[in-house]
Amino acid sequence: MTGKQQPRLEAAGITKMFGGIRALNDISLEVLPKQIVGIIGPNGAGKTTTFNVITGAYRPSTGEVRLDGKAVTAEPSHLIARAGISRTFQNIRLFGDMTVWEHLLVAQPHSDFTLRRLLPTRWADPQAFRRAEEILEFLKLADVKDRIARSLPYGIQRRVEIARAISARPKLLLLDEPVAGMNHDEADDIRRLILTLRDSGLSILLIDHDMAFVMNLCDYLYVLDFGVMIAQGRPDQIRSNPVVLDAYLGHAT
Amino acid sequence: MMSTYYAGLLADVGILLLGALSVYIILATGQLSLGNAGFMGIGAYLTSYLTVTMGVPLTLALVIAAAASGAIGVIIGFPALRLRGIYLAMATLGFGEMVRSFFLNFDAMGGAGGFHGMRHVSLGYIWTWAAAILLLVAILEHSQIWLELRAVRDDETAAALVGLDTTTIKVGAFGFAAAVAAIAGGLFAHHHVYIEPGNFSFERSIDFVLAVILGGSTVGAGALVGALLLVMLPEHLRFLADWRFAVFGGLLIAMLLVRRQGILDRSLFRFFEFRRSA
Ligand SMILES: Nc1ncnc2c1ncn2[C@@H]1O[C@H](COP(=O)(O)OP(=O)(O)O)[C@@H](O)[C@H]1O
Ligand SMILES: [Mg+2]
């Protein structure tokens, strides 16, 4: 099913132990360029842990993470981010007293040793400024540009987090429960946004509980249960998979 | 003509401003340093050695001392900044005391007897440095690097995940702060024309922190307000005689209860910028 295309992301044989607990047991997954891939599974299945391993927050006990064929396993998070992986968090993590605009500016990529970082952003890096403005428009955040991000309604905070993640110019975007706690209209906004991002060339790996949401959106799904990958396939294959119905829907109700 | 009394007080304000800025720069990354008097001491002794013993012009000596102190800041920053919060505060406190006792035992520069022979500098010279560094910090506050510092302070994990090298950012801020504190020390030495290890004790580190907290810990200009108040207020409370420090302490506590972020804060500046552009 992968054809000959080089995957954007490959996680191969990942095991993650916490003390004696096997949070991830030999899981493998891949995301192709411009693909939207979902990870589903009940609470505590290991979905967020998978993200933490991919982004270098956790060192896997065994296994390898590759971005465009290059191993990035357990590299420092900032190097993985620079290599092209950005993420959002299940519990929104915005910068305390920064405005929306500052969130977009700070995440713009800069080389380490450049005078530009020391001069006022407005004059020093008009290009970064313009990119941030584009993202602001694109995510419909222009109205709240100068508001402190954390003071905004929940749904908008989620958009700010996505805006910050794409400001870092990733190739692969990881979204941890992007529509959790949103109403139907807000969730549909995010769904359309994710499709647009994919069309602009991003690969997307997302976690969600909401079956209908992922079924509608993803090209491919992985199902995790107690740290084990119990199924994978296209949404129509997953929908009718008895193992999934049993394990996942069994827990969920 | 200004009285020498006021000139002396203003010199103290300028020097305290620089010390307070050095604390402010580290605080911008979310860490509290209680040892900046140590860097001030390094700057004071090194600058004095260069001008008195080596005959180096003062400005050059200050630049050299700042660079050396900055390098020491970076070297101790790498291990120290693995610590956070109260643990880092304790470690920096230990560093400050270590520097003080080093000079106490360093007989080549007078040891407990102190060191003298420096040429007195003018108030204008002190304030040229103080204003230049305040301006530098004010410019940096609008730069990318300052956004990065604030991001590191607010959420180190999230900052790393947008590609920020949080260790380098923190260590860099620590080194810059050490350089600024060293300039405060060099100016102090050439204002008082005599230094002894006791000048660079824990209480001085606390003065720096107090000035920042009083004036406002989220904007560099807060250090200026804090330094002015810290030097001038006890003077103006002189009529209270021995009670003035108690009253001063009470005022400080009252201010913290009413306005925890200090007298100046960022939203105040945003308010003025907004008014200007409206
Ligand atoms: N840092 C950690 N230390 C110990 N256990 C952890 C840690 N992170 C996650 N776990 C455990 O790993 C399991 C998977 O958690 P998680 O990946 O957050 O699940 P999900 O995101 O699928 O709901 C849970 O049992 C959780 O308690
Ligand atoms: Mg989770």
Coordinates of C-alpha atoms and ligand atoms in Angstrom, one line a residue:
Chain A
M1 CA 0.0 0.0 0.0
T2 CA 3.0 2.3 0.4
G3 CA 4.0 2.0 -3.2
K4 CA 7.5 3.3 -4.0
Q5 CA 7.0 6.7 -2.5
Q6 CA 9.5 7.7 0.2
P7 CA 7.5 8.2 3.4
R8 CA 7.7 11.6 5.0
L9 CA 7.6 10.0 8.5
E10 CA 8.4 6.5 9.5
A11 CA 8.3 5.1 13.0
A12 CA 9.6 1.6 13.1
G13 CA 9.3 -0.9 15.9
I14 CA 8.9 1.7 18.7
T15 CA 8.7 0.4 22.2
K16 CA 8.4 2.8 25.1
M17 CA 8.7 1.6 28.7
F18 CA 7.8 3.7 31.8
G19 CA 9.3 1.8 34.6
G20 CA 7.7 -1.6 34.2
I21 CA 4.8 -0.4 32.1
R22 CA 4.9 -0.9 28.3
A23 CA 3.2 2.2 27.1
L24 CA 4.1 1.4 23.5
N25 CA 4.8 -2.1 22.3
D26 CA 6.6 -2.4 19.0
I27 CA 4.5 0.0 17.0
S28 CA 5.2 1.1 13.5
L29 CA 3.6 3.7 11.3
E30 CA 4.2 5.9 8.4
V31 CA 2.9 9.1 6.8
L32 CA 3.4 9.7 3.1
P33 CA 3.9 13.2 1.7
K34 CA 0.6 15.1 1.6
Q35 CA -1.2 12.4 3.4
I36 CA -3.5 12.9 6.4
V37 CA -3.1 10.0 8.8
G38 CA -5.0 9.4 12.0
I39 CA -4.2 7.6 15.2
I40 CA -7.3 6.5 17.2
G41 CA -7.7 4.5 20.3
P42 CA -9.1 4.7 23.8
N43 CA -7.7 6.9 26.5
G44 CA -4.4 5.8 27.7
A45 CA -3.7 3.8 24.6
G46 CA -0.4 5.5 24.0
K47 CA -1.3 8.0 21.3
T48 CA 0.2 11.1 23.0
T49 CA 3.2 9.0 24.0
T50 CA 3.7 8.2 20.3
F51 CA 3.8 11.9 19.5
N52 CA 6.3 12.5 22.4
V53 CA 8.6 9.8 21.0
I54 CA 8.4 11.3 17.4
T55 CA 9.2 14.8 18.7
G56 CA 12.1 13.8 20.8
A57 CA 10.5 14.5 24.2
Y58 CA 10.9 10.8 25.0
R59 CA 13.7 8.4 24.0
P60 CA 12.1 5.2 22.8
S61 CA 13.3 2.0 24.5
T62 CA 13.7 0.5 21.1
G63 CA 12.9 1.5 17.5
E64 CA 13.7 4.3 15.1
V65 CA 12.0 7.5 13.9
R66 CA 12.9 8.7 10.4
L67 CA 11.9 11.9 8.7
D68 CA 12.4 11.7 4.9
G69 CA 14.5 8.6 5.4
K70 CA 16.8 10.2 7.9
A71 CA 16.9 8.9 11.5
V72 CA 16.0 11.6 14.0
T73 CA 15.3 9.2 16.9
A74 CA 15.6 11.0 20.3
E75 CA 17.4 14.0 18.9
P76 CA 17.0 17.2 20.9
S77 CA 13.4 18.5 20.3
H78 CA 14.6 21.8 18.7
L79 CA 16.6 19.9 16.1
I80 CA 13.6 17.7 15.2
A81 CA 11.5 20.8 15.0
R82 CA 14.0 22.4 12.6
A83 CA 14.2 19.2 10.6
G84 CA 10.5 19.7 9.8
I85 CA 8.2 18.3 12.5
S86 CA 5.8 20.7 14.4
R87 CA 3.1 19.8 16.8
T88 CA 0.2 20.9 18.9
F89 CA -0.6 19.7 22.4
Q90 CA -3.6 17.8 23.8
N91 CA -3.6 20.4 26.7
I92 CA -3.0 23.6 24.9
R93 CA 0.4 25.0 25.6
L94 CA 0.6 28.7 24.6
F95 CA 3.2 31.1 25.8
G96 CA 2.0 32.8 29.0
D97 CA 1.8 36.5 28.3
M98 CA 2.5 36.7 24.6
T99 CA 0.1 38.1 22.1
V100 CA -1.2 36.0 19.1
W101 CA 1.1 38.0 16.9
E102 CA 4.2 37.3 19.1
H103 CA 3.4 33.6 18.9
L104 CA 3.6 33.7 15.2
L105 CA 6.8 35.7 15.1
V106 CA 8.8 33.7 17.7
A107 CA 8.2 30.5 15.8
Q108 CA 9.5 31.8 12.5
P109 CA 12.7 29.9 11.6
H110 CA 16.0 31.9 12.1
S111 CA 19.5 30.8 11.7
D112 CA 21.4 30.8 15.0
F113 CA 24.1 33.3 14.4
T114 CA 22.6 36.2 12.7
L115 CA 22.4 39.8 13.7
R116 CA 18.8 39.8 12.7
R117 CA 17.8 38.1 15.9
L118 CA 19.2 41.0 17.9
L119 CA 17.4 43.9 16.0
P120 CA 13.8 44.9 16.2
T121 CA 11.8 42.3 14.3
R122 CA 9.9 44.9 12.3
W123 CA 13.0 46.1 10.4
A124 CA 15.4 43.2 10.8
D125 CA 13.3 40.5 9.1
P126 CA 10.5 41.9 6.9
Q127 CA 10.3 38.4 5.3
A128 CA 9.4 36.7 8.6
F129 CA 7.0 39.6 9.3
R130 CA 5.2 39.0 6.0
R131 CA 5.1 35.2 6.6
A132 CA 3.6 35.8 10.0
E133 CA 1.0 38.1 8.5
E134 CA 0.0 35.5 5.9
I135 CA -0.5 32.9 8.6
L136 CA -2.5 35.3 10.6
E137 CA -4.8 35.9 7.6
F138 CA -4.9 32.2 6.7
L139 CA -6.0 31.2 10.2
K140 CA -8.4 34.1 10.5
L141 CA -6.7 35.4 13.5
A142 CA -6.2 39.0 12.3
D143 CA -8.9 40.3 14.6
V144 CA -7.2 39.0 17.7
K145 CA -3.7 39.8 16.6
D146 CA -2.7 41.9 19.6
R147 CA -4.7 40.0 22.2
I148 CA -2.9 37.9 24.8
A149 CA -3.3 34.4 23.4
R150 CA -4.3 32.7 26.7
S151 CA -7.1 35.2 27.3
L152 CA -8.9 34.0 24.1
P153 CA -11.8 31.5 23.9
Y154 CA -10.7 27.9 23.8
G155 CA -11.5 27.3 20.1
I156 CA -9.3 30.3 19.1
Q157 CA -6.5 29.2 21.3
R158 CA -6.4 25.9 19.4
R159 CA -6.1 27.9 16.2
V160 CA -3.3 29.9 17.6
E161 CA -1.5 26.8 18.5
I162 CA -1.8 25.5 15.0
A163 CA -0.7 28.9 13.7
R164 CA 2.4 28.8 15.8
A165 CA 3.1 25.2 14.7
I166 CA 2.9 26.1 11.0
S167 CA 5.0 29.3 11.5
A168 CA 7.9 27.0 12.2
R169 CA 7.5 25.8 8.5
P170 CA 7.1 22.1 9.1
K171 CA 6.9 19.4 6.5
L172 CA 4.9 17.2 9.0
L173 CA 2.3 18.6 11.4
L174 CA 1.3 16.5 14.4
L175 CA -2.1 17.5 15.9
D176 CA -3.0 16.0 19.3
E177 CA -6.8 16.0 19.6
P178 CA -7.2 19.3 17.6
V179 CA -11.0 19.3 18.0
A180 CA -11.3 18.2 21.5
G181 CA -13.9 20.3 23.3
M182 CA -15.1 22.0 20.2
N183 CA -18.7 22.3 18.9
H184 CA -19.6 20.9 15.5
D185 CA -19.1 24.1 13.6
E186 CA -15.7 24.8 15.1
A187 CA -14.6 21.2 14.5
D188 CA -15.7 21.5 10.9
D189 CA -13.6 24.7 10.5
I190 CA -10.6 22.8 11.7
R191 CA -11.4 19.9 9.4
R192 CA -11.4 22.3 6.4
L193 CA -8.3 24.0 7.7
I194 CA -6.5 20.6 7.8
L195 CA -7.5 19.8 4.3
T196 CA -6.2 23.2 3.1
L197 CA -2.9 22.6 4.9
R198 CA -2.6 19.3 3.2
D199 CA -3.3 20.8 -0.2
S200 CA -0.5 23.3 0.5
G201 CA 1.9 20.4 0.8
L202 CA 2.0 19.4 4.5
S203 CA 1.8 15.9 5.7
I204 CA -0.4 15.5 8.8
L205 CA -0.6 13.0 11.6
L206 CA -3.4 13.6 14.0
I207 CA -4.9 12.0 17.1
D208 CA -8.6 12.1 17.9
H209 CA -11.3 10.3 19.8
D210 CA -14.1 11.3 17.5
M211 CA -14.6 8.5 15.0
A212 CA -16.8 10.4 12.7
F213 CA -14.2 13.2 12.5
V214 CA -11.2 11.1 11.6
M215 CA -13.2 8.9 9.3
N216 CA -14.2 11.9 7.3
L217 CA -10.8 13.4 7.2
C218 CA -8.0 10.8 7.1
D219 CA -6.5 8.9 4.2
Y220 CA -5.3 6.2 6.5
L221 CA -5.8 5.2 10.1
Y222 CA -3.9 3.4 12.8
V223 CA -5.7 2.0 15.8
L224 CA -3.9 1.8 19.2
D225 CA -5.1 -0.1 22.2
F226 CA -3.0 -0.6 25.4
G227 CA 0.2 0.3 23.5
V228 CA -0.4 -2.2 20.7
M229 CA -1.3 -1.4 17.1
I230 CA -4.3 -3.5 16.7
A231 CA -5.3 -2.4 13.2
Q232 CA -4.5 -0.1 10.4
G233 CA -6.1 0.7 7.0
R234 CA -8.3 3.1 5.1
P235 CA -11.2 4.5 7.0
D236 CA -13.7 2.1 5.2
Q237 CA -11.5 -0.8 6.2
I238 CA -11.3 0.3 9.8
R239 CA -15.0 1.0 10.0
S240 CA -15.8 -2.6 9.3
N241 CA -13.0 -4.2 11.2
P242 CA -14.4 -6.4 14.0
V243 CA -11.2 -6.1 16.1
V244 CA -11.5 -2.3 16.1
L245 CA -15.2 -2.3 16.8
D246 CA -14.7 -4.6 19.7
A247 CA -11.6 -3.0 21.3
Y248 CA -12.2 0.6 20.6
L249 CA -15.9 1.1 20.6
G250 CA -16.1 -1.4 23.4
H251 CA -14.0 0.9 25.6
A252 CA -15.5 4.1 24.3
T253 CA -19.0 3.4 25.5
Chain B
M1 CA 25.9 72.9 40.0
M2 CA 24.7 69.7 41.5
S3 CA 25.9 69.0 45.1
T4 CA 28.4 66.3 45.4
Y5 CA 26.0 64.6 47.7
Y6 CA 23.4 64.2 45.0
A7 CA 26.1 63.4 42.4
G8 CA 27.1 60.5 44.6
L9 CA 23.5 59.3 44.9
L10 CA 23.0 59.5 41.2
A11 CA 26.2 57.5 40.6
D12 CA 24.8 54.9 42.9
V13 CA 21.6 54.9 40.9
G14 CA 23.5 54.3 37.7
I15 CA 25.5 51.5 39.1
L16 CA 22.5 49.9 40.7
L17 CA 20.6 50.2 37.4
L18 CA 23.2 48.2 35.6
G19 CA 23.2 45.5 38.4
A20 CA 19.4 45.4 38.3
L21 CA 19.4 45.1 34.5
S22 CA 21.7 42.1 34.8
V23 CA 19.1 40.4 37.1
Y24 CA 16.3 41.4 34.7
I25 CA 18.0 39.8 31.7
I26 CA 18.2 36.4 33.5
L27 CA 14.7 36.9 34.9
A28 CA 13.5 37.3 31.3
T29 CA 14.3 33.6 30.8
G30 CA 12.3 32.8 34.0
Q31 CA 15.3 32.2 36.3
L32 CA 16.3 34.1 39.4
S33 CA 19.9 34.8 40.0
L34 CA 21.0 35.7 43.6
G35 CA 24.7 35.8 42.7
N36 CA 25.1 38.7 40.3
A37 CA 27.2 40.6 42.9
G38 CA 29.8 37.9 42.1
F39 CA 30.0 39.0 38.5
M40 CA 30.0 42.6 39.7
G41 CA 33.0 41.7 41.9
I42 CA 34.8 40.0 39.0
G43 CA 34.3 43.1 36.9
A44 CA 35.4 45.5 39.7
Y45 CA 38.6 43.6 40.4
L46 CA 39.5 42.9 36.8
T47 CA 38.8 46.4 35.6
S48 CA 40.8 47.9 38.5
Y49 CA 43.7 45.5 37.9
L50 CA 43.8 46.5 34.2
T51 CA 43.7 50.3 34.9
V52 CA 45.9 50.4 37.9
T53 CA 48.5 47.7 37.3
M54 CA 48.5 47.5 33.5
G55 CA 47.7 51.1 32.7
V56 CA 44.9 50.1 30.3
P57 CA 42.4 53.0 29.6
L58 CA 39.2 52.6 31.6
T59 CA 36.8 52.1 28.7
L60 CA 38.9 49.4 27.2
A61 CA 39.3 47.8 30.6
L62 CA 35.6 47.7 31.1
V63 CA 35.1 46.1 27.7
I64 CA 37.7 43.4 28.5
A65 CA 36.2 42.8 32.0
A66 CA 32.7 42.5 30.5
A67 CA 33.9 40.0 27.9
A68 CA 35.8 37.9 30.6
S69 CA 32.9 38.0 33.0
G70 CA 30.5 37.1 30.2
A71 CA 32.7 34.1 29.3
I72 CA 32.7 33.0 33.0
G73 CA 28.9 33.4 33.0
V74 CA 28.6 31.1 29.9
I75 CA 31.0 28.5 31.5
I76 CA 29.1 28.3 34.8
G77 CA 25.8 28.8 33.0
F78 CA 26.0 25.4 31.2
P79 CA 26.0 23.3 34.4
A80 CA 24.0 25.8 36.5
L81 CA 21.1 26.2 34.1
R82 CA 20.3 22.5 34.4
L83 CA 18.9 23.7 37.7
R84 CA 15.7 25.7 37.8
G85 CA 13.8 28.0 40.2
I86 CA 14.8 27.9 43.8
Y87 CA 17.7 25.5 43.1
L88 CA 19.3 27.8 40.6
A89 CA 18.7 30.7 43.0
M90 CA 20.7 28.7 45.6
A91 CA 23.4 27.8 43.2
T92 CA 23.9 31.4 42.1
L93 CA 23.9 32.5 45.7
G94 CA 26.7 30.0 46.3
F95 CA 28.6 31.3 43.3
G96 CA 28.4 34.9 44.6
E97 CA 29.8 33.9 48.0
M98 CA 32.5 31.9 46.3
V99 CA 33.7 34.9 44.3
R100 CA 33.6 37.1 47.4
S101 CA 35.7 34.6 49.5
F102 CA 38.1 34.2 46.6
F103 CA 38.9 37.9 46.6
L104 CA 39.1 37.8 50.4
N105 CA 41.9 35.4 50.1
F106 CA 43.5 36.8 46.9
D107 CA 46.4 38.7 48.4
A108 CA 47.7 39.8 45.0
M109 CA 44.8 42.3 45.0
G110 CA 44.8 43.2 48.6
G111 CA 42.7 40.4 50.1
A112 CA 40.6 41.5 53.0
G113 CA 42.5 44.9 53.0
G114 CA 40.9 45.8 49.6
F115 CA 42.4 47.4 46.6
H116 CA 42.8 51.0 45.6
G117 CA 44.6 53.4 43.2
M118 CA 41.8 53.8 40.7
R119 CA 41.1 57.2 39.2
H120 CA 37.7 58.6 40.0
V121 CA 35.3 58.8 37.1
S122 CA 32.7 61.4 36.5
L123 CA 28.9 61.0 37.0
G124 CA 28.5 61.6 33.3
Y125 CA 30.8 58.7 32.4
I126 CA 28.8 56.3 34.6
W127 CA 25.6 57.5 33.2
T128 CA 26.8 57.2 29.6
W129 CA 27.4 53.5 30.3
A130 CA 24.1 53.0 32.2
A131 CA 22.1 54.8 29.5
A132 CA 23.8 53.0 26.7
I133 CA 23.1 49.6 28.2
L134 CA 19.5 50.5 29.1
L135 CA 19.0 51.6 25.5
L136 CA 20.6 48.3 24.3
V137 CA 18.3 46.3 26.4
A138 CA 15.3 48.4 25.3
I139 CA 16.2 47.7 21.7
L140 CA 16.8 44.0 22.3
E141 CA 13.3 43.8 24.0
H142 CA 11.8 44.4 20.5
S143 CA 14.0 41.8 18.9
Q144 CA 13.4 38.2 17.9
I145 CA 15.9 37.0 20.6
W146 CA 13.7 38.6 23.3
L147 CA 10.6 36.9 22.1
E148 CA 12.6 33.7 22.3
L149 CA 13.7 34.4 25.9
R150 CA 10.0 35.0 26.8
A151 CA 9.0 31.8 25.1
V152 CA 11.6 29.9 27.0
R153 CA 10.4 31.4 30.2
D154 CA 6.7 30.7 29.5
D155 CA 7.1 27.1 28.3
E156 CA 10.4 25.5 27.6
T157 CA 9.0 22.4 26.0
A158 CA 6.7 24.2 23.6
A159 CA 9.6 26.6 22.8
A160 CA 11.9 23.7 21.9
L161 CA 9.2 22.2 19.7
V162 CA 9.1 25.3 17.5
G163 CA 12.8 25.0 17.0
L164 CA 14.2 27.2 19.7
D165 CA 17.5 26.1 21.2
T166 CA 16.5 26.7 24.8
T167 CA 19.9 25.8 26.3
T168 CA 21.8 28.3 24.2
I169 CA 19.2 30.9 24.7
K170 CA 19.4 30.6 28.5
V171 CA 23.1 30.3 28.7
G172 CA 23.5 33.3 26.3
A173 CA 21.2 35.4 28.5
F174 CA 23.3 34.4 31.6
G175 CA 26.5 35.4 29.8
F176 CA 25.1 38.7 28.7
A177 CA 23.9 39.4 32.3
A178 CA 27.3 38.5 33.7
A179 CA 28.9 41.1 31.3
V180 CA 26.5 43.8 32.3
A181 CA 27.1 43.1 36.0
A182 CA 30.8 43.3 35.4
I183 CA 30.4 46.8 33.9
A184 CA 28.5 47.8 37.0
G185 CA 31.5 46.5 39.1
G186 CA 34.1 48.3 37.0
L187 CA 32.2 51.6 37.4
F188 CA 31.6 51.0 41.1
A189 CA 35.4 50.5 41.6
H190 CA 36.2 53.7 39.7
H191 CA 33.5 55.7 41.4
H192 CA 34.5 54.7 45.0
V193 CA 38.2 54.4 44.0
Y194 CA 38.5 51.7 46.6
I195 CA 37.1 48.2 46.6
E196 CA 37.0 45.3 49.1
P197 CA 35.4 41.9 48.9
G198 CA 32.6 43.0 51.2
N199 CA 31.3 45.4 48.5
F200 CA 30.2 42.4 46.5
S201 CA 28.3 40.4 49.1
F202 CA 24.9 38.7 49.0
E203 CA 23.2 42.0 50.1
R204 CA 24.2 43.6 46.9
S205 CA 22.7 40.8 44.8
I206 CA 19.5 41.2 46.8
D207 CA 19.6 45.0 46.0
F208 CA 19.6 44.2 42.3
V209 CA 16.7 41.8 42.6
L210 CA 14.8 44.3 44.8
A211 CA 15.2 47.1 42.2
V212 CA 13.9 44.8 39.5
I213 CA 10.9 43.6 41.5
L214 CA 10.1 47.1 42.7
G215 CA 10.4 48.8 39.4
G216 CA 8.8 46.1 37.3
S217 CA 10.2 42.8 36.3
T218 CA 8.7 42.6 32.8
V219 CA 10.3 45.7 31.2
G220 CA 13.9 46.9 31.3
A221 CA 12.8 50.4 32.2
G222 CA 11.5 49.0 35.4
A223 CA 15.1 48.5 36.5
L224 CA 15.6 52.3 36.2
V225 CA 12.5 53.1 38.3
G226 CA 13.5 50.5 40.8
A227 CA 17.1 51.7 41.1
L228 CA 15.9 55.3 41.6
L229 CA 13.5 54.4 44.3
L230 CA 15.9 52.0 46.1
V231 CA 18.5 54.7 46.4
M232 CA 16.4 57.8 46.8
L233 CA 13.5 56.6 49.0
P234 CA 15.6 55.7 52.0
E235 CA 17.3 59.1 51.6
H236 CA 14.0 60.9 51.6
L237 CA 12.8 58.9 54.6
R238 CA 15.8 60.1 56.6
F239 CA 13.6 62.2 58.9
L240 CA 12.4 58.8 60.2
A241 CA 15.9 58.2 61.4
D242 CA 16.5 54.5 62.4
W243 CA 13.0 53.6 61.3
R244 CA 13.5 54.5 57.7
F245 CA 14.5 51.0 56.6
A246 CA 11.5 49.5 58.4
V247 CA 9.2 51.9 56.7
F248 CA 10.9 51.2 53.4
G249 CA 10.4 47.5 53.9
G250 CA 6.7 48.1 54.7
L251 CA 6.3 50.2 51.5
L252 CA 7.9 47.4 49.5
I253 CA 5.5 44.8 50.9
A254 CA 2.5 47.0 50.3
M255 CA 3.6 47.5 46.7
L256 CA 4.0 43.8 46.2
L257 CA 0.5 43.2 47.5
V258 CA -1.1 45.9 45.4
R259 CA 0.9 45.5 42.2
R260 CA 2.9 42.3 42.1
Q261 CA 4.4 42.9 38.6
G262 CA 6.2 46.1 39.9
I263 CA 5.6 49.7 39.1
L264 CA 6.1 49.5 35.3
D265 CA 4.9 46.5 33.3
R266 CA 4.5 45.6 29.7
S267 CA 0.8 46.2 29.4
L268 CA 1.5 49.8 30.4
F269 CA 3.8 50.2 27.5
R270 CA 1.4 48.5 25.2
F271 CA -1.2 50.9 26.3
F272 CA 0.9 53.8 25.3
E273 CA 1.9 52.3 22.0
F274 CA -1.8 51.7 21.3
R275 CA -2.6 55.3 22.1
R276 CA 0.1 56.5 19.8
S277 CA -1.0 54.4 16.8
A278 CA -4.7 55.1 17.4
Ligands
LIG1 N1 5.8 10.4 31.4 C1 5.1 9.3 31.7 N2 5.5 8.6 32.8 C2 4.8 7.4 33.1 N3 3.8 7.0 32.4 C3 3.4 7.7 31.4 C4 4.0 8.9 30.9 N4 3.4 9.3 29.8 C5 2.4 8.5 29.6 N5 2.4 7.5 30.5 C6 1.5 6.3 30.4 O1 1.4 5.8 29.2 C7 0.1 5.4 28.8 C8 -0.3 6.0 27.5 O2 -0.6 7.4 27.8 P1 -0.9 8.4 26.6 O3 0.1 8.3 25.5 O4 -1.0 9.8 27.2 O5 -2.3 7.9 26.1 P2 -3.3 8.6 25.1 O6 -2.8 9.8 24.5 O7 -3.5 7.5 24.0 O8 -4.6 8.8 25.9 C9 -0.8 5.7 30.0 O9 -1.0 4.6 30.8 C10 0.0 6.8 30.7 O10 -0.3 6.7 32.1
MG2 MG -3.4 11.7 24.7

